[in-house]
């Protein structure tokens, strides 16, 4: 603290000022807005953010810090973030209302058990959730005939899907998306047919990609890189290089999983972990309607973001924002989170943050004990 409600964080290269319920953070110590914050601090009748919050958006009574945010864009709305010290570090509780659901709608049905213990131990970040009504990535859904999910694919889907991010090659990240399926055989056939049709309509399929697949075993890995769909799915996602596409069906006694990944090694690792955990033995416990649950490791994610920022800097592109995010991630050891959607447009979330005690992150032996 430097007096006059002003503060500095030299480690992050930022300065800021506080007045009433307003907080300003900037990397420009000579900012005109920063000077204005000092000026209005002496003026009366400054409007309060609390007057613009939803009537039922009540901050936590235990909170040490409360932040109110106004959101713009298609999902405009308001949210309140309550930050409370805990035995592990910090707990952040979020209560928000938006014009539309920021996470997308999910399919009707019973709340599925969320099994984080099925993620590989080296997982950097992940979440598991009920199956969304539109399970296809937006870039792929745009190329589906008539913009609709084929009925055969829809019938094959189970109750859950998961996104798993892990360490990749050359400092990049690897990503896998796993869809639970009701019947491995019919699901594999339906998904293969969908990918081939999309590639055909997009004009990106090569001749070698049209080879018959009948001789392949059901659970055999599919290398779909030649279809040209990898850039469609991962285009612009620089953190997830290389732009390849691999798929594999996990066969279980009842149902299974259809897994897609941008690296073959990560595909095999995720598939092996799912095969080891066919049932949710360590389901996340919480109030009803916890729609999504996940975790993030700050150390590995910070290292990946730092490498990404260096790459952008060498290309003469903007990298400062990524560098700041990388530093923030490195200050965190583990973040676990849960999201509930009690009603359309309403979001409640709880995040538990454990600060990093050492500069070098140590991977926990097992994620089965995560909160």
Coordinates of C-alpha atoms in Angstrom, one line a residue:
X1 CA 0.0 0.0 0.0
X2 CA 1.4 3.4 -1.0
X3 CA -1.2 5.6 0.7
X4 CA -4.2 7.6 -0.7
X5 CA -5.9 4.3 -1.4
X6 CA -3.3 3.5 -3.9
X7 CA -1.3 0.2 -4.1
X8 CA 1.4 -1.5 -6.2
X9 CA 2.2 -5.1 -7.0
X10 CA 5.8 -5.0 -8.3
X11 CA 5.9 -8.7 -9.0
X12 CA 3.1 -8.4 -11.6
X13 CA 4.0 -4.9 -12.7
X14 CA 0.6 -3.4 -11.9
X15 CA -0.6 -0.4 -9.8
X16 CA -4.1 0.3 -8.7
X17 CA -6.4 2.4 -6.6
X18 CA -9.6 1.9 -4.6
X19 CA -12.5 4.2 -3.9
X20 CA -15.7 2.9 -2.3
X21 CA -16.8 -0.1 -4.2
X22 CA -14.6 0.7 -7.2
X23 CA -11.3 -1.0 -7.8
X24 CA -8.9 0.0 -10.6
X25 CA -5.9 -2.1 -11.7
X26 CA -3.6 -1.0 -14.5
X27 CA 0.0 -1.4 -15.7
X28 CA 0.3 2.3 -16.5
X29 CA 1.4 4.3 -13.4
X30 CA 0.7 7.5 -15.2
X31 CA -2.8 6.5 -16.3
X32 CA -5.3 9.4 -16.5
X33 CA -8.0 7.0 -15.1
X34 CA -5.8 6.3 -12.1
X35 CA -5.6 10.1 -11.5
X36 CA -9.3 10.3 -11.8
X37 CA -9.7 7.7 -9.1
X38 CA -7.8 9.9 -6.7
X39 CA -9.8 12.9 -7.7
X40 CA -13.2 11.3 -7.2
X41 CA -12.1 9.9 -3.9
X42 CA -12.6 13.4 -2.5
X43 CA -16.1 13.9 -4.1
X44 CA -19.4 13.0 -2.5
X45 CA -22.4 11.1 -4.0
X46 CA -20.3 8.7 -6.1
X47 CA -22.8 6.1 -7.5
X48 CA -22.7 2.6 -6.0
X49 CA -22.4 -0.6 -8.0
X50 CA -24.7 -2.3 -5.5
X51 CA -27.6 -0.3 -6.9
X52 CA -27.2 -2.1 -10.3
X53 CA -27.0 -5.6 -9.0
X54 CA -29.8 -8.1 -9.3
X55 CA -32.1 -8.0 -6.3
X56 CA -31.3 -11.6 -5.2
X57 CA -27.6 -11.4 -5.9
X58 CA -26.4 -11.4 -2.3
X59 CA -22.7 -11.6 -1.4
X60 CA -21.5 -14.2 1.0
X61 CA -21.7 -13.0 4.6
X62 CA -18.3 -14.5 5.3
X63 CA -16.5 -12.8 2.4
X64 CA -13.4 -10.7 3.0
X65 CA -13.6 -9.2 -0.5
X66 CA -16.7 -8.7 -2.7
X67 CA -16.3 -7.9 -6.4
X68 CA -19.3 -6.9 -8.6
X69 CA -19.0 -7.2 -12.3
X70 CA -21.1 -6.0 -15.3
X71 CA -20.9 -8.3 -18.3
X72 CA -21.3 -7.1 -21.9
X73 CA -22.0 -9.0 -25.2
X74 CA -24.7 -11.5 -26.1
X75 CA -24.7 -12.9 -22.5
X76 CA -24.8 -9.6 -20.7
X77 CA -25.7 -9.5 -17.1
X78 CA -24.4 -9.0 -13.6
X79 CA -22.4 -11.2 -11.2
X80 CA -21.1 -11.0 -7.6
X81 CA -17.8 -12.6 -6.6
X82 CA -17.3 -13.3 -2.9
X83 CA -13.7 -14.1 -1.8
X84 CA -13.1 -15.7 1.5
X85 CA -9.9 -17.1 3.1
X86 CA -10.1 -20.8 3.9
X87 CA -7.8 -23.4 5.5
X88 CA -6.5 -24.4 2.0
X89 CA -6.2 -20.9 0.6
X90 CA -9.2 -19.0 -0.9
X91 CA -12.8 -19.8 -1.6
X92 CA -14.5 -17.8 -4.4
X93 CA -18.3 -18.0 -4.6
X94 CA -20.0 -16.6 -7.7
X95 CA -23.6 -15.7 -8.1
X96 CA -24.7 -14.3 -11.5
X97 CA -27.6 -13.6 -13.8
X98 CA -27.2 -13.5 -17.6
X99 CA -29.5 -12.8 -20.5
X100 CA -28.7 -16.3 -21.8
X101 CA -27.0 -19.4 -20.4
X102 CA -23.3 -18.8 -20.7
X103 CA -22.5 -22.5 -20.6
X104 CA -25.1 -23.8 -22.9
X105 CA -28.1 -26.0 -22.3
X106 CA -27.8 -29.7 -21.3
X107 CA -29.9 -32.6 -22.1
X108 CA -32.8 -33.6 -19.9
X109 CA -32.3 -36.5 -17.5
X110 CA -31.0 -37.5 -14.1
X111 CA -27.9 -35.6 -12.8
X112 CA -24.9 -37.7 -13.8
X113 CA -22.2 -38.8 -11.4
X114 CA -19.1 -36.7 -12.1
X115 CA -16.0 -38.8 -11.7
X116 CA -12.8 -36.7 -11.6
X117 CA -10.8 -39.7 -10.6
X118 CA -11.1 -41.0 -14.2
X119 CA -8.7 -38.3 -15.4
X120 CA -5.0 -39.1 -15.9
X121 CA -2.8 -38.0 -13.0
X122 CA -0.8 -35.6 -15.2
X123 CA -4.0 -33.8 -16.2
X124 CA -3.5 -30.0 -16.3
X125 CA -7.1 -29.0 -16.4
X126 CA -10.4 -30.8 -16.9
X127 CA -14.2 -30.6 -16.4
X128 CA -17.0 -33.1 -16.6
X129 CA -20.6 -32.2 -17.2
X130 CA -24.0 -33.6 -18.4
X131 CA -24.3 -34.0 -22.1
X132 CA -25.0 -30.7 -23.8
X133 CA -27.9 -30.3 -26.2
X134 CA -25.4 -29.3 -28.8
X135 CA -22.4 -31.5 -28.1
X136 CA -20.5 -30.6 -31.3
X137 CA -17.9 -27.8 -31.2
X138 CA -19.3 -24.7 -32.9
X139 CA -16.7 -24.9 -35.7
X140 CA -17.9 -28.4 -36.6
X141 CA -21.6 -27.8 -36.0
X142 CA -21.5 -25.1 -38.7
X143 CA -20.6 -27.8 -41.3
X144 CA -23.1 -30.4 -40.3
X145 CA -25.8 -30.7 -43.0
X146 CA -28.9 -28.6 -42.0
X147 CA -27.0 -27.6 -38.9
X148 CA -28.6 -30.5 -37.0
X149 CA -26.9 -33.4 -35.1
X150 CA -27.7 -36.6 -37.0
X151 CA -30.3 -38.7 -35.2
X152 CA -28.0 -41.8 -35.1
X153 CA -25.3 -39.8 -33.2
X154 CA -27.9 -38.3 -30.8
X155 CA -29.3 -41.7 -30.0
X156 CA -25.8 -43.0 -29.2
X157 CA -24.9 -40.3 -26.7
X158 CA -25.0 -41.1 -23.0
X159 CA -25.4 -38.8 -20.0
X160 CA -21.9 -37.2 -19.7
X161 CA -19.0 -35.6 -21.5
X162 CA -15.6 -34.5 -20.3
X163 CA -12.8 -32.2 -21.6
X164 CA -9.3 -33.1 -20.5
X165 CA -6.2 -31.0 -21.0
X166 CA -2.7 -32.4 -20.5
X167 CA 0.9 -31.9 -21.3
X168 CA 1.7 -32.0 -25.0
X169 CA 4.7 -31.7 -27.3
X170 CA 7.2 -28.8 -27.5
X171 CA 5.6 -27.0 -24.6
X172 CA 2.1 -27.0 -26.0
X173 CA -1.0 -28.5 -24.5
X174 CA -2.9 -31.6 -25.6
X175 CA -6.7 -31.7 -25.4
X176 CA -9.2 -34.6 -25.4
X177 CA -13.0 -34.5 -25.5
X178 CA -14.8 -37.7 -24.3
X179 CA -18.5 -38.4 -25.0
X180 CA -20.2 -41.1 -23.0
X181 CA -22.1 -43.5 -25.3
X182 CA -24.9 -46.0 -24.7
X183 CA -23.6 -48.6 -27.2
X184 CA -20.0 -48.6 -28.3
X185 CA -20.7 -50.4 -31.7
X186 CA -23.5 -48.2 -32.9
X187 CA -21.9 -45.0 -31.5
X188 CA -18.6 -45.7 -33.3
X189 CA -20.4 -46.3 -36.6
X190 CA -22.5 -43.1 -36.2
X191 CA -19.6 -40.9 -35.3
X192 CA -17.4 -42.2 -38.1
X193 CA -20.2 -41.6 -40.6
X194 CA -20.7 -38.0 -39.3
X195 CA -17.0 -37.1 -39.6
X196 CA -16.8 -38.5 -43.1
X197 CA -19.9 -36.6 -44.2
X198 CA -18.7 -33.4 -42.8
X199 CA -15.3 -33.7 -44.3
X200 CA -16.9 -34.6 -47.7
X201 CA -19.2 -31.6 -47.6
X202 CA -16.4 -29.3 -46.6
X203 CA -14.3 -30.5 -49.4
X204 CA -11.3 -31.3 -47.2
X205 CA -11.2 -35.1 -47.3
X206 CA -8.4 -36.6 -49.3
X207 CA -8.7 -39.8 -51.4
X208 CA -6.7 -41.9 -48.9
X209 CA -9.3 -41.0 -46.2
X210 CA -12.0 -42.8 -48.1
X211 CA -10.5 -46.3 -47.5
X212 CA -13.0 -48.9 -46.2
X213 CA -13.2 -49.1 -42.4
X214 CA -15.0 -52.4 -42.2
X215 CA -11.7 -54.3 -41.5
X216 CA -10.9 -52.1 -38.5
X217 CA -11.6 -53.4 -35.0
X218 CA -14.2 -51.3 -33.1
X219 CA -11.8 -50.1 -30.5
X220 CA -8.9 -49.4 -32.9
X221 CA -7.6 -45.8 -32.9
X222 CA -8.6 -43.6 -35.9
X223 CA -6.1 -41.2 -37.3
X224 CA -8.3 -38.6 -38.8
X225 CA -5.7 -36.0 -39.5
X226 CA -5.9 -36.5 -43.3
X227 CA -9.6 -35.7 -43.4
X228 CA -8.6 -32.0 -42.9
X229 CA -11.0 -31.6 -40.0
X230 CA -8.2 -30.9 -37.5
X231 CA -7.9 -27.3 -38.5
X232 CA -11.7 -26.9 -38.5
X233 CA -11.8 -28.2 -34.9
X234 CA -8.5 -26.6 -33.5
X235 CA -8.1 -23.6 -35.8
X236 CA -6.9 -20.6 -33.8
X237 CA -6.3 -22.7 -30.7
X238 CA -2.5 -22.1 -30.6
X239 CA -2.1 -23.6 -27.2
X240 CA -3.2 -27.0 -28.6
X241 CA -0.7 -27.8 -31.3
X242 CA -0.2 -29.8 -33.4
X243 CA -3.4 -29.6 -35.4
X244 CA -4.1 -33.3 -35.7
X245 CA -7.2 -35.3 -35.0
X246 CA -7.3 -38.8 -33.5
X247 CA -10.3 -40.7 -32.2
X248 CA -11.0 -44.0 -30.4
X249 CA -14.0 -45.8 -28.9
X250 CA -13.7 -47.1 -25.4
X251 CA -15.7 -50.4 -25.1
X252 CA -17.2 -51.3 -21.7
X253 CA -19.6 -54.0 -20.5
X254 CA -22.3 -51.3 -20.6
X255 CA -21.8 -48.5 -23.0
X256 CA -18.5 -46.8 -23.3
X257 CA -16.8 -43.5 -24.5
X258 CA -16.0 -41.9 -27.8
X259 CA -12.8 -39.9 -27.3
X260 CA -11.2 -37.3 -29.6
X261 CA -7.8 -35.7 -29.2
X262 CA -5.2 -33.6 -31.0
X263 CA -2.3 -35.9 -30.1
X264 CA -2.2 -39.7 -30.3
X265 CA -0.2 -40.1 -27.1
X266 CA -2.8 -38.1 -25.1
X267 CA -5.6 -40.0 -26.7
X268 CA -4.1 -43.3 -25.5
X269 CA -3.5 -41.9 -22.0
X270 CA -7.1 -40.7 -21.6
X271 CA -8.6 -43.9 -23.0
X272 CA -6.5 -46.0 -20.5
X273 CA -7.6 -43.9 -17.6
X274 CA -11.3 -44.1 -18.6
X275 CA -11.0 -47.9 -19.0
X276 CA -9.6 -48.1 -15.4
X277 CA -12.6 -46.3 -14.0
X278 CA -15.8 -47.7 -15.5
X279 CA -17.9 -46.5 -12.6
X280 CA -18.0 -43.3 -10.6
X281 CA -16.5 -44.4 -7.3
X282 CA -15.5 -40.9 -6.2
X283 CA -18.3 -38.8 -7.5
X284 CA -18.3 -35.1 -6.6
X285 CA -20.6 -34.5 -3.7
X286 CA -22.7 -31.3 -3.4
X287 CA -26.1 -29.8 -3.6
X288 CA -28.4 -30.8 -6.5
X289 CA -27.9 -29.2 -9.8
X290 CA -24.1 -29.1 -9.7
X291 CA -23.9 -29.2 -13.5
X292 CA -20.2 -29.0 -14.0
X293 CA -17.1 -29.9 -12.0
X294 CA -13.4 -29.7 -12.7
X295 CA -9.9 -28.7 -11.6
X296 CA -6.8 -27.0 -12.8
X297 CA -3.1 -27.2 -11.9
X298 CA -1.6 -23.8 -11.8
X299 CA 2.1 -24.8 -12.2
X300 CA 1.9 -26.7 -15.5
X301 CA -0.7 -24.4 -17.0
X302 CA 1.4 -21.3 -16.1
X303 CA 4.4 -22.9 -17.8
X304 CA 2.4 -23.6 -20.9
X305 CA 1.0 -20.1 -21.0
X306 CA 4.5 -18.6 -20.5
X307 CA 5.8 -20.7 -23.5
X308 CA 2.8 -19.5 -25.6
X309 CA 3.5 -15.9 -24.7
X310 CA 7.2 -16.3 -25.7
X311 CA 6.2 -17.7 -29.0
X312 CA 3.8 -14.8 -29.7
X313 CA 6.5 -12.3 -28.6
X314 CA 9.0 -13.7 -31.1
X315 CA 6.3 -13.3 -33.8
X316 CA 5.9 -9.7 -32.9
X317 CA 2.4 -10.3 -31.6
X318 CA 0.7 -9.3 -28.4
X319 CA 2.0 -11.4 -25.5
X320 CA 1.7 -9.2 -22.3
X321 CA -1.8 -10.5 -21.4
X322 CA -0.6 -14.1 -21.6
X323 CA 2.4 -13.3 -19.5
X324 CA 0.2 -11.9 -16.8
X325 CA -2.1 -14.9 -16.9
X326 CA 0.9 -17.2 -16.7
X327 CA 2.2 -15.4 -13.6
X328 CA -1.2 -15.7 -11.9
X329 CA -1.5 -19.4 -12.8
X330 CA 2.0 -20.0 -11.3
X331 CA 0.9 -18.5 -8.0
X332 CA -1.8 -21.2 -7.7
X333 CA -1.1 -24.8 -7.0
X334 CA -4.6 -26.3 -7.5
X335 CA -8.0 -24.9 -8.3
X336 CA -11.1 -27.1 -8.1
X337 CA -14.5 -25.7 -9.1
X338 CA -18.2 -26.6 -9.3
X339 CA -20.9 -24.8 -11.3
X340 CA -24.7 -25.0 -10.7
X341 CA -27.4 -23.7 -13.0
X342 CA -30.6 -23.6 -10.9
X343 CA -32.5 -22.0 -13.7
X344 CA -31.9 -20.6 -17.2
X345 CA -29.5 -17.6 -17.1
X346 CA -28.7 -18.2 -13.4
X347 CA -25.2 -19.4 -12.5
X348 CA -23.7 -20.2 -9.1
X349 CA -20.1 -21.4 -8.8
X350 CA -17.7 -22.3 -6.1
X351 CA -13.9 -22.2 -6.6
X352 CA -11.4 -23.5 -4.1
X353 CA -7.8 -22.1 -4.7
X354 CA -4.7 -23.5 -3.1
X355 CA -1.7 -21.1 -3.4
X356 CA 1.6 -22.4 -4.7
X357 CA 4.1 -22.9 -1.9
X358 CA 7.1 -23.8 -4.2
X359 CA 8.1 -22.4 -7.6
X360 CA 8.3 -26.0 -9.0
X361 CA 4.9 -27.7 -9.1
X362 CA 4.7 -31.2 -7.8
X363 CA 2.0 -33.4 -9.4
X364 CA -0.2 -35.1 -6.7
X365 CA 0.0 -38.8 -6.7
X366 CA -3.8 -39.2 -7.3
X367 CA -6.7 -36.9 -8.1
X368 CA -9.2 -39.4 -6.6
X369 CA -9.1 -37.4 -3.3
X370 CA -9.9 -34.0 -4.8
X371 CA -12.8 -32.1 -3.3

